[in-house]
Amino acid sequence: MATSTETVKISHPIPQEVSRVTETLRKAGFEAYLVGGCVRDILQEINPKDWDITTNAKPEEIQALFEETFYENDYGTVGIVTETEDETLKVIEVTPYRTEGAYTDKRRPDSVSFHAKLEDDLKRRDFTINAIAYDESKGHLTDLFDGLKDIKDKVLRTVGNAQERFDEDALRILRAVRLATDLSFTIETETQNAVIEKAPTLKHISMERIRDEFSKMIMTKNPMVGVIMCQKLGLLKYIAPEIENGIGVEQNGDHIYTVWEHNLRALQHSADREWPLHVRLAALFHDVSKPETRRWSNEKNNWTFYGHDVVGGRVSRKTLERLKYSKKIVDVVSMLVRYHLFFSDIEKITLSAVRRIVRNVGPENVWDLMKVRACDRIGMGRPKEAPYRLRKYESMIEEAMRAPVSVGMLKIDGQKIMEVTRETPGPKLGFILHALLEEVLDDTERNSEEFLVKRTLELAKLPIEELKKLGEEGKEKKDEAEEAELSVIRKRHGVK
Ligand code: ATP
Ligand code: MG
């Protein structure tokens, strides 16, 4: 194999604590190099997300040199806990050089050996741009696969034969698209052909690993390009096939884009605004169920999409659960999709309606719902919200948040209700509280002890069934409407 060592000047700063680790290893007589994504990034003046070090020291030898360490995985990676300049703790990963045995299951080597040279370690890495080692003490790059040239040409290319490398670990197929998206690189032709050909082998990869790469792609500056690339190269159907249903699905007058393009443009806006993962996912999924709810209306002489919010909430939940996202992400994204229409219907936005939406989505999520609305608008090709209207919505939300949105915020409690009605503890108390909350949601002025005591005395006389209905009215109305919408949709598809 050709050896290529160049002396280079890297001006990008390397954190002290990272240099300290490589220095400690070298002083103990070992080799130590920065390697992988961090070298790729500093060569482009990008701030690395993490710093990886590779060494000829064995895991036990690494551990012996540092105070606080732990084993990270089966590959001998040792995590070293260090303190950064701003005195926060940070983990630096040190991985011994290794070679890998055959990959019979397309995702993990059958064996890992630590009796290797730097050259072997670089050879097992996925892409040329990720296979450059940097010796800071000498200012030397070890670049056996022309990674530096590929960085300059902005090309992503596998180390060695692309088909074989993807057969070893199919996740590399998705990493290719994720890295190309992140760096705005093109994928070299042979590598790209192998991506297309080997796409179906993604089936063998765990959803957790797919999810992590997918999330990283969504969190880049260009997620729209990334998702389009995944679709064109045949990967998206192994990640989120539901999104593909929107391809070519035309919409009505307000919408100049197909459902697919609209979802993507909404996603891109969330990235342009640097919003967090859950908002980005909600933007991508917000209209996911328009294709299956689309109906032609003769009356309107147009397409309608009734229930796409309700169905979309369920579909996105299922999709994200399949991708093994955390319960927190699944809950919040599906909820944002479920309620995404709220802020788009201007007539609906009254103060009491805003109070109810705050109750439904929770005060902690209502601002994210506004963000999804912004993505929806921009994704339609509409101009940004006029500043006046935006301020108006914001002030309504703030006002609505001051109102009680749960029984706990009422100016009366179970104790007081028992006192004035002489009721004993039981379900009736809860029904009264919920009935009172419904009234207060209509008009917050009613949240005074005087009014609530008066109403309690009236309510307590009602038969329990009626009381229960009053309390659950808001919630029930919502559920009924959802069920009605769903049954229409199910009927049309001939399913129950
Ligand atoms: P990021 O900037 O997101 O951290 P990265 O390239 O550093 O990107 P990591 O997952 O941190 O990605 O991996 C570190 C390095 O390990 C890579 O640069 C690459 O050299 C190697 N690597 C990671 N995953 C694989 C894989 N599936 N197959 C081969 N090499 C891999
Ligand atoms: Mg990395």
Coordinates of C-alpha atoms and ligand atoms in Angstrom, one line a residue:
M1 CA 0.0 0.0 0.0
A2 CA 1.2 3.5 -0.8
T3 CA 2.1 5.5 2.2
S4 CA 1.5 9.2 2.0
T5 CA 2.5 11.5 4.8
E6 CA 2.3 15.2 4.3
T7 CA 3.3 18.0 6.5
V8 CA 0.4 20.4 6.7
K9 CA -0.4 23.6 8.5
I10 CA -3.8 23.2 10.3
S11 CA -4.9 26.6 11.7
H12 CA -8.1 25.4 13.2
P13 CA -7.7 25.3 17.0
I14 CA -7.6 21.9 18.8
P15 CA -9.0 22.0 22.3
Q16 CA -6.3 21.7 25.1
E17 CA -7.9 18.7 26.7
V18 CA -7.7 16.8 23.4
S19 CA -4.0 17.7 22.9
R20 CA -3.4 16.6 26.5
V21 CA -4.7 13.1 25.8
T22 CA -2.6 12.6 22.6
E23 CA 0.5 14.0 24.4
T24 CA 0.0 11.7 27.4
L25 CA -0.2 8.7 25.1
R26 CA 2.9 9.8 23.2
K27 CA 4.9 10.5 26.3
A28 CA 4.2 7.0 27.4
G29 CA 5.8 5.8 24.2
F30 CA 2.6 5.1 22.1
E31 CA 1.5 6.5 18.8
A32 CA -1.5 8.8 18.9
Y33 CA -3.4 10.4 16.1
L34 CA -6.6 12.5 15.7
V35 CA -8.7 10.6 13.2
G36 CA -12.1 10.4 11.5
G37 CA -14.7 13.2 11.4
C38 CA -12.7 15.7 13.5
V39 CA -9.7 15.7 11.0
R40 CA -12.1 15.9 8.1
D41 CA -13.8 18.9 9.8
I42 CA -10.8 20.9 10.9
L43 CA -9.3 20.6 7.4
Q44 CA -12.4 22.5 6.2
E45 CA -12.4 24.9 9.1
I46 CA -15.5 23.3 10.5
N47 CA -15.9 22.8 14.3
P48 CA -16.0 19.1 14.9
K49 CA -18.9 17.6 16.9
D50 CA -16.6 15.2 18.7
W51 CA -12.9 14.4 18.8
D52 CA -11.6 10.8 18.1
I53 CA -8.2 9.6 18.8
T54 CA -6.6 6.4 17.6
T55 CA -3.5 4.7 19.1
N56 CA -1.4 1.6 19.1
A57 CA -2.0 1.3 22.9
K58 CA -4.2 -1.5 24.0
P59 CA -7.4 -0.7 25.9
E60 CA -5.8 -1.6 29.3
E61 CA -2.7 0.5 28.5
I62 CA -4.9 3.5 27.7
Q63 CA -6.9 3.1 30.9
A64 CA -3.7 2.9 32.9
L65 CA -2.7 6.4 31.7
F66 CA -5.8 8.3 32.7
E67 CA -7.6 8.8 35.9
E68 CA -11.2 8.5 34.9
T69 CA -12.0 6.2 32.0
F70 CA -14.7 3.7 31.0
Y71 CA -15.2 1.1 28.2
E72 CA -17.5 2.5 25.6
N73 CA -18.2 -0.6 23.4
D74 CA -17.0 -3.9 22.2
Y75 CA -14.4 -2.3 19.9
G76 CA -12.0 -1.4 22.7
T77 CA -13.0 2.2 22.7
V78 CA -12.0 3.9 26.0
G79 CA -13.9 7.0 27.0
I80 CA -11.7 9.5 28.8
V81 CA -13.4 12.0 31.1
T82 CA -11.6 15.3 30.9
E83 CA -12.3 18.8 32.0
T84 CA -12.6 21.5 29.3
E85 CA -11.3 25.1 29.6
D86 CA -14.7 26.3 30.7
E87 CA -14.6 23.6 33.4
T88 CA -17.3 21.3 32.0
L89 CA -16.7 17.6 31.8
K90 CA -16.2 16.1 28.4
V91 CA -15.6 12.6 27.1
I92 CA -12.8 12.0 24.5
E93 CA -12.9 8.7 22.7
V94 CA -9.6 6.8 22.3
T95 CA -9.8 3.7 20.1
P96 CA -7.0 1.3 19.6
Y97 CA -5.9 0.5 16.0
R98 CA -7.9 -2.4 14.9
T99 CA -8.6 -4.7 12.0
E100 CA -11.9 -6.3 11.5
G101 CA -12.8 -9.9 10.5
A102 CA -15.5 -10.7 7.9
Y103 CA -18.9 -9.2 8.2
T104 CA -21.3 -12.1 7.7
D105 CA -24.4 -10.3 9.1
K106 CA -23.8 -7.0 7.1
R107 CA -23.5 -4.9 10.2
R108 CA -20.8 -6.1 12.6
P109 CA -17.4 -7.7 12.1
D110 CA -17.3 -11.3 13.3
S111 CA -14.1 -10.5 15.1
V112 CA -12.0 -7.5 16.0
S113 CA -8.3 -7.7 16.4
F114 CA -6.1 -5.1 18.2
H115 CA -2.8 -6.2 16.8
A116 CA -2.8 -3.7 14.0
K117 CA -1.0 -0.8 12.5
L118 CA -2.3 2.7 11.7
E119 CA -2.6 1.6 8.1
D120 CA -4.9 -1.2 9.0
D121 CA -7.1 1.1 11.1
L122 CA -7.5 3.6 8.3
K123 CA -8.3 0.9 5.8
R124 CA -11.4 -0.2 7.8
R125 CA -12.9 3.3 7.9
D126 CA -15.8 4.1 5.7
F127 CA -14.9 7.0 3.4
T128 CA -11.6 8.5 2.2
I129 CA -12.4 11.8 3.9
N130 CA -12.9 10.0 7.2
A131 CA -9.7 8.0 6.9
I132 CA -7.1 10.7 7.4
A133 CA -4.9 10.6 10.6
Y134 CA -3.3 13.8 12.0
D135 CA -0.3 13.8 14.2
E136 CA -0.4 17.2 15.9
S137 CA 3.0 17.0 17.4
K138 CA 4.6 16.8 14.0
G139 CA 2.0 18.5 11.9
H140 CA 1.8 15.3 9.8
L141 CA -1.2 14.0 7.9
T142 CA -1.4 10.3 7.0
D143 CA -3.6 10.2 4.0
L144 CA -3.4 6.8 2.3
F145 CA -6.6 7.1 0.2
D146 CA -6.4 10.6 -1.1
G147 CA -8.9 11.9 1.3
L148 CA -7.4 15.4 1.2
K149 CA -8.0 15.6 -2.5
D150 CA -11.6 14.4 -2.1
I151 CA -12.1 17.1 0.5
K152 CA -10.8 19.7 -1.9
D153 CA -13.0 18.3 -4.7
K154 CA -16.0 17.9 -2.3
V155 CA -16.4 14.2 -3.2
L156 CA -17.5 11.4 -1.0
R157 CA -15.9 8.1 -1.9
T158 CA -15.6 4.8 0.0
V159 CA -12.2 3.5 1.0
G160 CA -11.8 0.6 -1.4
N161 CA -14.6 -1.2 -3.3
A162 CA -17.9 0.4 -2.5
Q163 CA -20.0 -2.7 -3.0
E164 CA -17.8 -4.7 -0.6
R165 CA -17.7 -1.9 2.0
F166 CA -21.5 -1.6 1.9
D167 CA -21.8 -5.4 2.2
E168 CA -19.7 -5.3 5.4
D169 CA -21.9 -2.7 7.0
A170 CA -25.0 -1.5 5.3
L171 CA -25.3 1.6 7.5
R172 CA -22.5 3.1 5.5
I173 CA -25.1 3.5 2.6
L174 CA -27.1 5.9 4.8
R175 CA -23.9 7.5 6.2
A176 CA -22.9 8.3 2.6
V177 CA -26.1 10.3 2.1
R178 CA -25.9 11.9 5.5
L179 CA -22.3 13.0 5.1
A180 CA -22.9 14.3 1.5
T181 CA -25.9 16.3 2.8
D182 CA -24.0 17.7 5.8
L183 CA -20.9 18.7 3.8
S184 CA -22.6 19.6 0.5
F185 CA -20.4 17.0 -1.2
T186 CA -21.3 15.0 -4.3
I187 CA -21.2 11.2 -4.0
E188 CA -18.6 9.7 -6.4
T189 CA -20.2 7.7 -9.2
E190 CA -19.1 4.2 -8.2
T191 CA -20.0 4.9 -4.6
Q192 CA -23.4 6.2 -5.7
N193 CA -24.1 3.2 -7.9
A194 CA -23.3 0.9 -5.0
V195 CA -25.7 3.0 -2.7
I196 CA -28.5 2.4 -5.2
E197 CA -27.7 -1.3 -5.7
K198 CA -27.2 -2.1 -2.0
A199 CA -30.1 0.1 -0.7
P200 CA -32.3 -3.0 0.1
T201 CA -29.6 -4.3 2.5
L202 CA -30.6 -1.5 4.9
K203 CA -33.2 -4.0 6.0
H204 CA -30.5 -5.7 8.0
I205 CA -29.6 -2.6 10.0
S206 CA -31.2 -1.9 13.4
M207 CA -33.8 0.9 13.5
E208 CA -31.7 2.6 16.2
R209 CA -28.7 3.0 14.0
I210 CA -30.8 4.1 11.0
R211 CA -32.6 6.6 13.3
D212 CA -29.3 8.1 14.5
E213 CA -28.1 8.8 11.0
F214 CA -31.5 10.0 9.9
S215 CA -31.6 12.4 12.8
K216 CA -28.2 13.7 12.0
M217 CA -29.3 14.3 8.4
I218 CA -32.4 16.1 9.6
M219 CA -30.2 18.3 11.8
T220 CA -27.9 19.4 9.0
K221 CA -28.4 22.8 7.2
N222 CA -29.9 21.0 4.1
P223 CA -32.3 18.4 5.3
M224 CA -34.5 18.9 2.2
V225 CA -31.7 17.9 -0.1
G226 CA -30.9 15.0 2.2
V227 CA -34.5 13.6 2.1
I228 CA -34.7 14.1 -1.7
M229 CA -31.4 12.2 -2.1
C230 CA -32.6 9.4 0.1
Q231 CA -35.7 9.1 -2.0
K232 CA -33.9 9.3 -5.4
L233 CA -31.3 6.7 -4.3
G234 CA -34.0 4.3 -3.0
L235 CA -33.2 4.6 0.8
L236 CA -36.3 6.5 2.0
K237 CA -38.6 3.4 1.7
Y238 CA -36.4 1.8 4.4
I239 CA -36.6 4.8 6.7
A240 CA -40.0 6.5 6.4
P241 CA -41.9 5.2 3.4
E242 CA -45.0 7.2 4.5
I243 CA -43.4 10.4 3.4
E244 CA -43.1 9.1 -0.1
N245 CA -46.8 8.8 -0.5
G246 CA -47.0 12.6 -1.1
I247 CA -45.0 12.4 -4.3
G248 CA -47.0 13.8 -7.2
V249 CA -50.1 14.4 -5.0
E250 CA -51.5 17.7 -6.2
Q251 CA -53.4 19.9 -3.9
N252 CA -55.9 22.7 -4.1
G253 CA -55.7 26.4 -5.1
D254 CA -53.8 27.7 -2.2
H255 CA -51.1 25.1 -2.6
I256 CA -48.7 25.4 -5.5
Y257 CA -46.6 22.4 -4.5
T258 CA -47.4 18.7 -4.2
V259 CA -47.8 17.3 -0.8
W260 CA -44.2 15.8 -1.0
E261 CA -42.6 19.1 -1.9
H262 CA -44.7 21.1 0.6
N263 CA -43.6 18.8 3.5
L264 CA -40.0 19.1 2.4
R265 CA -40.1 22.9 2.1
A266 CA -41.7 23.0 5.6
L267 CA -38.8 20.9 6.9
Q268 CA -36.2 23.1 5.2
H269 CA -37.7 26.2 6.8
S270 CA -37.3 24.6 10.2
A271 CA -33.6 24.0 9.4
D272 CA -33.2 27.6 8.1
R273 CA -34.5 28.8 11.5
E274 CA -32.2 26.3 13.3
W275 CA -35.2 24.8 15.2
P276 CA -34.8 21.6 17.2
L277 CA -35.3 18.0 16.0
H278 CA -38.9 17.6 17.2
V279 CA -40.0 20.8 15.3
R280 CA -38.1 19.6 12.2
L281 CA -39.8 16.2 12.3
A282 CA -43.2 17.7 12.9
A283 CA -42.6 20.0 9.9
L284 CA -41.6 17.0 7.7
F285 CA -44.6 14.9 8.9
H286 CA -47.3 17.6 9.2
D287 CA -49.1 16.7 6.0
V288 CA -48.0 13.1 5.8
S289 CA -51.6 11.8 5.6
K290 CA -52.9 14.2 3.0
P291 CA -52.6 11.5 0.3
E292 CA -54.9 9.0 2.0
T293 CA -57.5 11.6 3.1
R294 CA -57.7 13.4 -0.3
R295 CA -61.2 13.6 -1.7
W296 CA -62.7 15.5 -4.6
S297 CA -65.5 17.8 -3.6
N298 CA -67.9 18.7 -6.4
E299 CA -69.4 21.3 -4.1
K300 CA -66.0 23.1 -3.7
N301 CA -64.8 22.0 -7.1
N302 CA -61.6 21.2 -5.3
W303 CA -59.6 18.7 -3.3
T304 CA -60.4 18.4 0.4
F305 CA -58.2 16.7 3.0
Y306 CA -60.6 16.3 6.0
G307 CA -59.0 14.5 8.9
H308 CA -55.5 14.6 7.6
D309 CA -54.3 16.2 10.8
V310 CA -55.9 13.4 12.9
V311 CA -54.7 10.6 10.7
G312 CA -51.4 12.3 10.4
G313 CA -50.9 12.4 14.1
R314 CA -51.4 8.6 14.3
V315 CA -49.3 7.9 11.2
S316 CA -46.4 9.9 12.5
R317 CA -46.6 8.2 15.8
K318 CA -46.4 4.8 14.2
T319 CA -43.6 5.8 11.9
L320 CA -41.5 7.4 14.8
E321 CA -42.2 4.4 17.0
R322 CA -40.9 2.1 14.3
L323 CA -37.8 4.2 14.1
K324 CA -37.4 3.7 17.9
Y325 CA -37.5 7.4 18.7
S326 CA -37.9 8.2 22.4
K327 CA -41.4 8.4 23.9
K328 CA -40.8 12.1 24.4
I329 CA -40.1 12.7 20.7
V330 CA -42.9 10.5 19.6
D331 CA -45.4 12.1 21.8
V332 CA -44.5 15.7 21.0
V333 CA -44.1 15.3 17.3
S334 CA -47.4 13.3 16.8
M335 CA -49.1 15.9 18.9
L336 CA -47.7 18.8 16.9
V337 CA -48.9 17.0 13.7
R338 CA -52.3 16.4 15.2
Y339 CA -52.9 20.0 16.1
H340 CA -50.9 21.7 13.3
L341 CA -54.0 23.1 11.7
F342 CA -55.0 25.2 14.7
F343 CA -53.0 28.3 13.9
S344 CA -53.7 28.2 10.2
D345 CA -57.4 28.8 10.4
I346 CA -57.5 32.5 11.2
E347 CA -61.2 32.5 12.0
K348 CA -60.7 29.9 14.7
I349 CA -58.2 32.0 16.7
T350 CA -60.3 33.4 19.5
L351 CA -58.9 33.8 23.0
S352 CA -61.0 30.9 24.3
A353 CA -59.9 28.7 21.4
V354 CA -56.3 29.5 22.2
R355 CA -56.9 28.6 25.8
R356 CA -58.3 25.3 24.7
I357 CA -55.3 24.6 22.4
V358 CA -53.0 25.4 25.3
R359 CA -54.8 22.9 27.4
N360 CA -54.7 20.3 24.6
V361 CA -51.1 20.5 23.7
G362 CA -49.7 21.8 27.0
P363 CA -48.2 25.2 27.7
E364 CA -44.7 23.8 27.1
N365 CA -45.6 23.0 23.5
V366 CA -47.7 25.8 22.2
W367 CA -44.7 27.9 21.0
D368 CA -43.5 24.9 19.0
L369 CA -46.9 24.7 17.4
M370 CA -46.5 28.3 16.2
K371 CA -43.1 27.2 14.7
V372 CA -44.8 24.4 12.8
R373 CA -47.3 26.9 11.6
A374 CA -44.5 29.1 10.3
C375 CA -43.0 26.1 8.5
D376 CA -46.4 25.2 7.0
R377 CA -46.8 28.8 5.6
I378 CA -43.3 29.2 4.2
G379 CA -43.6 25.6 2.8
M380 CA -46.6 26.8 0.8
G381 CA -44.6 29.6 -0.7
R382 CA -46.4 32.2 1.4
P383 CA -44.6 35.2 2.7
K384 CA -43.5 35.4 6.3
E385 CA -46.2 36.2 8.8
A386 CA -46.9 39.9 8.9
P387 CA -45.2 41.2 12.1
Y388 CA -48.5 42.7 13.4
R389 CA -50.4 39.4 13.1
L390 CA -47.5 37.5 14.6
R391 CA -47.4 39.8 17.6
K392 CA -51.2 39.5 18.0
Y393 CA -50.9 35.7 18.1
E394 CA -48.1 35.9 20.5
S395 CA -49.9 38.1 22.9
M396 CA -53.0 35.9 22.7
I397 CA -50.9 32.9 23.6
E398 CA -49.4 34.7 26.5
E399 CA -52.8 35.8 27.7
A400 CA -54.2 32.3 27.3
M401 CA -51.3 30.8 29.3
R402 CA -52.2 33.0 32.2
A403 CA -55.6 31.3 32.3
P404 CA -56.2 28.1 34.1
V405 CA -55.7 25.2 31.8
S406 CA -56.1 22.4 34.3
V407 CA -58.4 21.8 37.3
G408 CA -55.4 22.4 39.5
M409 CA -55.4 26.0 38.5
L410 CA -59.0 26.7 39.5
K411 CA -59.7 29.0 42.4
I412 CA -61.5 26.2 44.1
D413 CA -60.5 22.6 45.0
G414 CA -62.0 19.3 46.0
Q415 CA -61.7 20.3 49.7
K416 CA -63.7 23.4 49.3
I417 CA -66.3 21.7 47.1
M418 CA -66.8 19.1 49.9
E419 CA -67.1 21.9 52.4
V420 CA -69.9 23.7 50.6
T421 CA -71.8 20.7 49.2
R422 CA -71.2 18.3 52.1
E423 CA -70.3 15.7 49.4
T424 CA -68.0 12.9 50.4
P425 CA -64.9 12.0 48.3
G426 CA -65.8 10.3 45.0
P427 CA -66.0 10.7 41.3
K428 CA -68.6 13.4 41.6
L429 CA -66.0 15.9 42.8
G430 CA -63.9 15.3 39.8
F431 CA -66.9 15.8 37.5
I432 CA -67.7 19.1 39.1
L433 CA -64.1 20.3 38.8
H434 CA -64.0 19.5 35.2
A435 CA -67.4 21.1 34.5
L436 CA -66.1 24.3 36.2
L437 CA -62.9 24.2 34.1
E438 CA -65.0 24.1 30.9
E439 CA -66.8 27.2 32.0
V440 CA -63.6 29.0 33.0
L441 CA -62.0 28.2 29.6
D442 CA -64.9 30.1 28.0
D443 CA -64.4 33.1 30.2
T444 CA -61.5 33.4 32.6
E445 CA -63.3 36.1 34.6
R446 CA -65.2 33.2 36.1
N447 CA -62.1 31.9 37.9
S448 CA -63.1 33.5 41.2
E449 CA -64.0 31.7 44.3
E450 CA -67.3 33.5 44.6
F451 CA -68.4 32.5 41.1
L452 CA -67.1 28.9 41.4
V453 CA -68.8 28.3 44.8
K454 CA -72.1 29.6 43.4
R455 CA -71.8 27.3 40.3
T456 CA -70.7 24.4 42.4
L457 CA -73.9 24.6 44.4
E458 CA -75.9 24.6 41.2
L459 CA -73.9 21.8 39.6
A460 CA -74.1 19.6 42.7
K461 CA -77.9 19.3 42.2
L462 CA -77.6 17.8 38.7
P463 CA -77.8 14.1 38.2
I464 CA -74.4 12.6 38.1
E465 CA -74.7 11.4 34.5
E466 CA -75.4 15.0 33.3
L467 CA -72.5 16.3 35.4
K468 CA -70.2 13.8 33.9
K469 CA -71.2 14.9 30.4
L470 CA -70.6 18.5 31.2
G471 CA -67.2 17.9 32.5
E472 CA -66.2 15.7 29.6
E473 CA -67.9 17.9 27.0
G474 CA -64.9 19.6 25.6
K475 CA -62.9 16.4 25.6
E476 CA -65.8 14.3 24.2
K477 CA -66.6 16.8 21.5
K478 CA -63.0 16.5 20.3
D479 CA -63.0 12.7 20.4
E480 CA -66.4 12.5 18.6
A481 CA -65.2 14.8 15.9
E482 CA -62.1 12.7 15.5
E483 CA -64.0 9.5 15.3
A484 CA -66.4 10.8 12.8
E485 CA -63.6 12.0 10.5
L486 CA -61.8 8.7 10.9
S487 CA -64.9 6.6 10.2
V488 CA -65.4 8.5 6.9
I489 CA -61.9 7.9 5.9
R490 CA -61.9 4.2 6.9
K491 CA -65.2 3.7 5.0
R492 CA -63.7 5.1 1.9
H493 CA -60.7 2.8 2.1
G494 CA -63.0 -0.1 2.9
V495 CA -61.5 -0.8 6.3
K496 CA -62.9 -0.8 9.8
Ligands
ATP1 P1 -19.8 13.3 12.9 O1 -19.3 14.6 12.4 O2 -21.2 13.2 12.8 O3 -19.2 12.9 14.2 P2 -18.1 11.2 12.0 O4 -17.6 10.9 10.6 O5 -17.1 11.6 12.9 O6 -19.3 12.3 11.8 P3 -18.7 9.2 13.8 O7 -19.9 8.3 14.0 O8 -18.3 10.1 14.9 O9 -18.9 10.0 12.5 O10 -17.5 8.2 13.5 C1 -16.1 8.5 13.6 C2 -15.3 7.9 12.6 O11 -15.4 6.4 12.7 C3 -15.7 8.2 11.1 O12 -15.2 9.4 10.7 C4 -15.2 7.0 10.4 O13 -13.8 7.1 10.2 C5 -15.4 5.9 11.4 N1 -16.7 5.2 11.2 C6 -17.9 5.5 11.8 N2 -18.9 4.7 11.4 C7 -18.3 3.8 10.6 C8 -18.8 2.7 9.8 N3 -20.1 2.3 9.9 N4 -18.0 2.0 9.0 C9 -16.7 2.4 9.0 N5 -16.1 3.4 9.6 C10 -16.9 4.1 10.4
MG2 MG -17.4 12.1 14.9

